[in-house]
Amino acid sequence: MLLIDIQYDFLPGGALAVTGGEAILAPIRELLESCLFDCVVATQDWHPAGHVSFASSHAGRTPFEVMLLHGREQVLWPDHCIAGTRGAALHDSLPLEHVDAIIRKGTDPKVDSYSGFRNNWDENGERPATGLAGYLRERGIKRAYVCGLARDFCVRWSAEDAADLGFEVAVIWDLTRSVNPAGDDVLRAALDDKNVQVIDSKHLASTRQGMVL
């Protein structure tokens, strides 16, 4: 199971809060405590101050503007998940005793990182790996169940990258929330195009076979 960026800055009161994000906390905790998964990995945005994705790093820019960065569109965000701050911490409700590994991303000050598997494009047009895929393969993981925040950014990119890297992937839809829910229908179609399954958490309660992540 992949827990994507369940951090204070993406929850109510945070610098980049996702509407309704708090609703996923209790059911995710329940899932983790049910021990359905043989391997659980959490990702954590972990930005240095002055990160290139922050609007405050670009004179005259405001949050949610879009600019070109390394030849690609980059959304400019409010300062968020700065390494070592409370906003960057994983939420206290997560029972971390059930989490096998934490992958920190977005640590390069010049490159954003939505996906848990690979950074966004750098100045060389490459997307450097975080090491998550190698960790999962070393553990014999073949199928990834993805949940967390936000559905239309880091969850989507993580799920699509996992599929591109050869994993079977399912997004637990009700355990995610979008920055822009109006785009959810388009998002579901995009996930389908990548052969990413969209499921409900109730589906997990009815099956145990093959749930190795």
GROMACS .gro file of C-alpha atoms in nm:
model
  213
    1MET     CA    1   0.000   0.000   0.000
    2LEU     CA    2   0.132   0.346  -0.090
    3LEU     CA    3   0.033   0.633   0.139
    4ILE     CA    4   0.089   0.948  -0.063
    5ASP     CA    5   0.177   1.271   0.121
    6ILE     CA    6  -0.062   1.247   0.416
    7GLN     CA    7   0.097   1.554   0.573
    8TYR     CA    8  -0.033   1.845   0.777
    9ASP     CA    9   0.018   2.104   0.504
   10PHE     CA   10  -0.224   1.913   0.278
   11LEU     CA   11  -0.491   1.887   0.549
   12PRO     CA   12  -0.727   2.148   0.701
   13GLY     CA   13  -0.530   2.439   0.842
   14GLY     CA   14  -0.228   2.356   0.629
   15ALA     CA   15  -0.053   2.575   0.376
   16LEU     CA   16  -0.194   2.379   0.081
   17ALA     CA   17  -0.500   2.212   0.228
   18VAL     CA   18  -0.701   1.975   0.009
   19THR     CA   19  -1.074   2.011   0.071
   20GLY     CA   20  -1.212   1.706   0.251
   21GLY     CA   21  -0.868   1.559   0.308
   22GLU     CA   22  -0.939   1.492   0.674
   23ALA     CA   23  -1.209   1.240   0.574
   24ILE     CA   24  -0.949   0.989   0.457
   25LEU     CA   25  -0.757   0.974   0.784
   26ALA     CA   26  -0.973   0.740   0.992
   27PRO     CA   27  -1.039   0.483   0.717
   28ILE     CA   28  -0.670   0.474   0.622
   29ARG     CA   29  -0.579   0.416   0.986
   30GLU     CA   30  -0.834   0.136   1.001
   31LEU     CA   31  -0.690  -0.024   0.688
   32LEU     CA   32  -0.337  -0.012   0.826
   33GLU     CA   33  -0.444  -0.161   1.157
   34SER     CA   34  -0.623  -0.443   0.975
   35CYS     CA   35  -0.282  -0.563   0.851
   36LEU     CA   36  -0.419  -0.646   0.505
   37PHE     CA   37  -0.093  -0.546   0.339
   38ASP     CA   38   0.245  -0.713   0.360
   39CYS     CA   39   0.426  -0.390   0.276
   40VAL     CA   40   0.330  -0.027   0.338
   41VAL     CA   41   0.529   0.272   0.214
   42ALA     CA   42   0.454   0.638   0.290
   43THR     CA   43   0.576   0.925   0.074
   44GLN     CA   44   0.655   1.265   0.218
   45ASP     CA   45   0.703   1.598   0.042
   46TRP     CA   46   1.026   1.734   0.192
   47HIS     CA   47   1.112   2.067   0.031
   48PRO     CA   48   1.404   2.293   0.114
   49ALA     CA   49   1.315   2.658   0.180
   50GLY     CA   50   1.303   2.857  -0.142
   51HIS     CA   51   1.203   2.556  -0.351
   52VAL     CA   52   1.153   2.627  -0.721
   53SER     CA   53   0.788   2.520  -0.705
   54PHE     CA   54   0.702   2.795  -0.455
   55ALA     CA   55   0.543   3.108  -0.597
   56SER     CA   56   0.742   3.305  -0.340
   57SER     CA   57   1.062   3.198  -0.518
   58HIS     CA   58   0.962   3.391  -0.833
   59ALA     CA   59   0.930   3.769  -0.822
   60GLY     CA   60   0.584   3.892  -0.918
   61ARG     CA   61   0.430   3.544  -0.921
   62THR     CA   62   0.134   3.429  -0.712
   63PRO     CA   63   0.025   3.083  -0.596
   64PHE     CA   64  -0.146   2.864  -0.856
   65GLU     CA   65  -0.002   3.052  -1.152
   66VAL     CA   66   0.153   2.830  -1.417
   67MET     CA   67   0.496   2.897  -1.565
   68LEU     CA   68   0.748   2.706  -1.773
   69LEU     CA   69   1.020   2.526  -1.581
   70HIS     CA   70   1.279   2.322  -1.769
   71GLY     CA   71   1.049   2.340  -2.071
   72ARG     CA   72   0.744   2.199  -1.889
   73GLU     CA   73   0.441   2.356  -1.724
   74GLN     CA   74   0.489   2.410  -1.354
   75VAL     CA   75   0.215   2.508  -1.111
   76LEU     CA   76   0.348   2.754  -0.854
   77TRP     CA   77   0.238   2.656  -0.504
   78PRO     CA   78   0.221   2.828  -0.169
   79ASP     CA   79   0.526   2.746   0.043
   80HIS     CA   80   0.450   2.402   0.185
   81CYS     CA   81   0.605   2.090   0.339
   82ILE     CA   82   0.934   2.261   0.419
   83ALA     CA   83   1.173   2.001   0.557
   84GLY     CA   84   1.162   1.972   0.935
   85THR     CA   85   0.848   2.180   0.986
   86ARG     CA   86   0.522   2.064   1.138
   87GLY     CA   87   0.352   2.110   0.801
   88ALA     CA   88   0.585   1.852   0.646
   89ALA     CA   89   0.519   1.591   0.915
   90LEU     CA   90   0.311   1.285   0.843
   91HIS     CA   91  -0.022   1.311   1.023
   92ASP     CA   92  -0.019   1.183   1.381
   93SER     CA   93  -0.320   0.961   1.313
   94LEU     CA   94  -0.112   0.735   1.090
   95PRO     CA   95   0.004   0.430   1.286
   96LEU     CA   96   0.364   0.443   1.169
   97GLU     CA   97   0.439   0.112   1.336
   98HIS     CA   98   0.262  -0.039   1.033
   99VAL     CA   99   0.470   0.160   0.781
  100ASP     CA  100   0.775  -0.023   0.646
  101ALA     CA  101   0.948   0.271   0.473
  102ILE     CA  102   0.916   0.645   0.415
  103ILE     CA  103   1.026   0.795   0.082
  104ARG     CA  104   1.102   1.167   0.091
  105LYS     CA  105   1.064   1.357  -0.235
  106GLY     CA  106   1.094   1.712  -0.364
  107THR     CA  107   1.430   1.749  -0.191
  108ASP     CA  108   1.604   1.895  -0.497
  109PRO     CA  109   1.557   2.275  -0.476
  110LYS     CA  110   1.549   2.305  -0.857
  111VAL     CA  111   1.298   2.028  -0.939
  112ASP     CA  112   0.944   1.952  -0.824
  113SER     CA  113   0.837   1.598  -0.743
  114TYR     CA  114   0.476   1.484  -0.752
  115SER     CA  115   0.536   1.112  -0.795
  116GLY     CA  116   0.669   0.886  -0.525
  117PHE     CA  117   0.871   0.706  -0.793
  118ARG     CA  118   1.035   0.981  -0.996
  119ASN     CA  119   1.098   1.353  -0.975
  120ASN     CA  120   0.945   1.586  -1.230
  121TRP     CA  121   1.165   1.678  -1.527
  122ASP     CA  122   1.498   1.840  -1.450
  123GLU     CA  123   1.712   2.075  -1.660
  124ASN     CA  124   1.841   1.773  -1.856
  125GLY     CA  125   1.489   1.660  -1.947
  126GLU     CA  126   1.518   1.361  -1.715
  127ARG     CA  127   1.305   1.236  -1.427
  128PRO     CA  128   1.544   1.097  -1.165
  129ALA     CA  129   1.422   0.800  -0.962
  130THR     CA  130   1.352   0.822  -0.589
  131GLY     CA  131   1.445   0.458  -0.528
  132LEU     CA  132   1.089   0.350  -0.447
  133ALA     CA  133   1.056   0.115  -0.744
  134GLY     CA  134   1.378  -0.063  -0.653
  135TYR     CA  135   1.269  -0.099  -0.291
  136LEU     CA  136   0.938  -0.256  -0.393
  137ARG     CA  137   1.101  -0.493  -0.640
  138GLU     CA  138   1.353  -0.605  -0.378
  139ARG     CA  139   1.054  -0.687  -0.157
  140GLY     CA  140   0.890  -0.887  -0.436
  141ILE     CA  141   0.602  -0.643  -0.472
  142LYS     CA  142   0.406  -0.661  -0.797
  143ARG     CA  143   0.081  -0.475  -0.717
  144ALA     CA  144   0.041  -0.130  -0.565
  145TYR     CA  145  -0.267   0.008  -0.389
  146VAL     CA  146  -0.244   0.388  -0.383
  147CYS     CA  147  -0.421   0.639  -0.159
  148GLY     CA  148  -0.357   0.982  -0.008
  149LEU     CA  149  -0.327   1.341  -0.127
  150ALA     CA  150  -0.384   1.490  -0.365
  151ARG     CA  151  -0.573   1.267  -0.606
  152ASP     CA  152  -0.512   1.483  -0.914
  153PHE     CA  153  -0.142   1.547  -0.854
  154CYS     CA  154   0.077   1.325  -0.637
  155VAL     CA  155  -0.160   1.028  -0.624
  156ARG     CA  156  -0.214   1.040  -0.999
  157TRP     CA  157   0.153   1.079  -1.087
  158SER     CA  158   0.253   0.802  -0.846
  159ALA     CA  159  -0.009   0.564  -0.983
  160GLU     CA  160   0.075   0.637  -1.346
  161ASP     CA  161   0.448   0.601  -1.285
  162ALA     CA  162   0.392   0.272  -1.103
  163ALA     CA  163   0.198   0.143  -1.405
  164ASP     CA  164   0.467   0.266  -1.645
  165LEU     CA  165   0.727   0.084  -1.434
  166GLY     CA  166   0.545  -0.246  -1.467
  167PHE     CA  167   0.346  -0.269  -1.145
  168GLU     CA  168  -0.021  -0.360  -1.133
  169VAL     CA  169  -0.188  -0.054  -0.981
  170ALA     CA  170  -0.515   0.030  -0.809
  171VAL     CA  171  -0.613   0.373  -0.677
  172ILE     CA  172  -0.838   0.355  -0.371
  173TRP     CA  173  -1.063   0.637  -0.491
  174ASP     CA  174  -1.256   0.706  -0.171
  175LEU     CA  175  -0.928   0.737   0.021
  176THR     CA  176  -0.808   1.025  -0.196
  177ARG     CA  177  -0.922   1.383  -0.252
  178SER     CA  178  -0.855   1.625  -0.539
  179VAL     CA  179  -0.728   1.982  -0.545
  180ASN     CA  180  -0.978   2.032  -0.831
  181PRO     CA  181  -1.266   1.783  -0.801
  182ALA     CA  182  -1.422   1.923  -1.120
  183GLY     CA  183  -1.155   1.735  -1.311
  184ASP     CA  184  -1.224   1.396  -1.154
  185ASP     CA  185  -1.405   1.250  -1.456
  186VAL     CA  186  -1.113   1.338  -1.682
  187LEU     CA  187  -0.875   1.196  -1.422
  188ARG     CA  188  -1.059   0.863  -1.408
  189ALA     CA  189  -1.039   0.837  -1.786
  190ALA     CA  190  -0.666   0.914  -1.777
  191LEU     CA  191  -0.607   0.644  -1.516
  192ASP     CA  192  -0.804   0.397  -1.724
  193ASP     CA  193  -0.584   0.478  -2.024
  194LYS     CA  194  -0.282   0.383  -1.810
  195ASN     CA  195  -0.449   0.055  -1.701
  196VAL     CA  196  -0.475   0.184  -1.345
  197GLN     CA  197  -0.772   0.028  -1.169
  198VAL     CA  198  -1.000   0.253  -0.964
  199ILE     CA  199  -1.150   0.080  -0.662
  200ASP     CA  200  -1.336   0.159  -0.340
  201SER     CA  201  -1.196   0.070   0.002
  202LYS     CA  202  -1.492  -0.166   0.050
  203HIS     CA  203  -1.335  -0.378  -0.223
  204LEU     CA  204  -1.034  -0.435   0.002
  205ALA     CA  205  -1.245  -0.557   0.290
  206SER     CA  206  -1.386  -0.834   0.073
  207THR     CA  207  -1.058  -0.982  -0.046
  208ARG     CA  208  -0.719  -1.073   0.095
  209GLN     CA  209  -0.571  -1.273  -0.190
  210GLY     CA  210  -0.275  -1.109  -0.359
  211MET     CA  211  -0.272  -0.797  -0.142
  212VAL     CA  212   0.101  -0.777  -0.102
  213LEU     CA  213   0.123  -0.400  -0.096
   0.00000   0.00000   0.00000
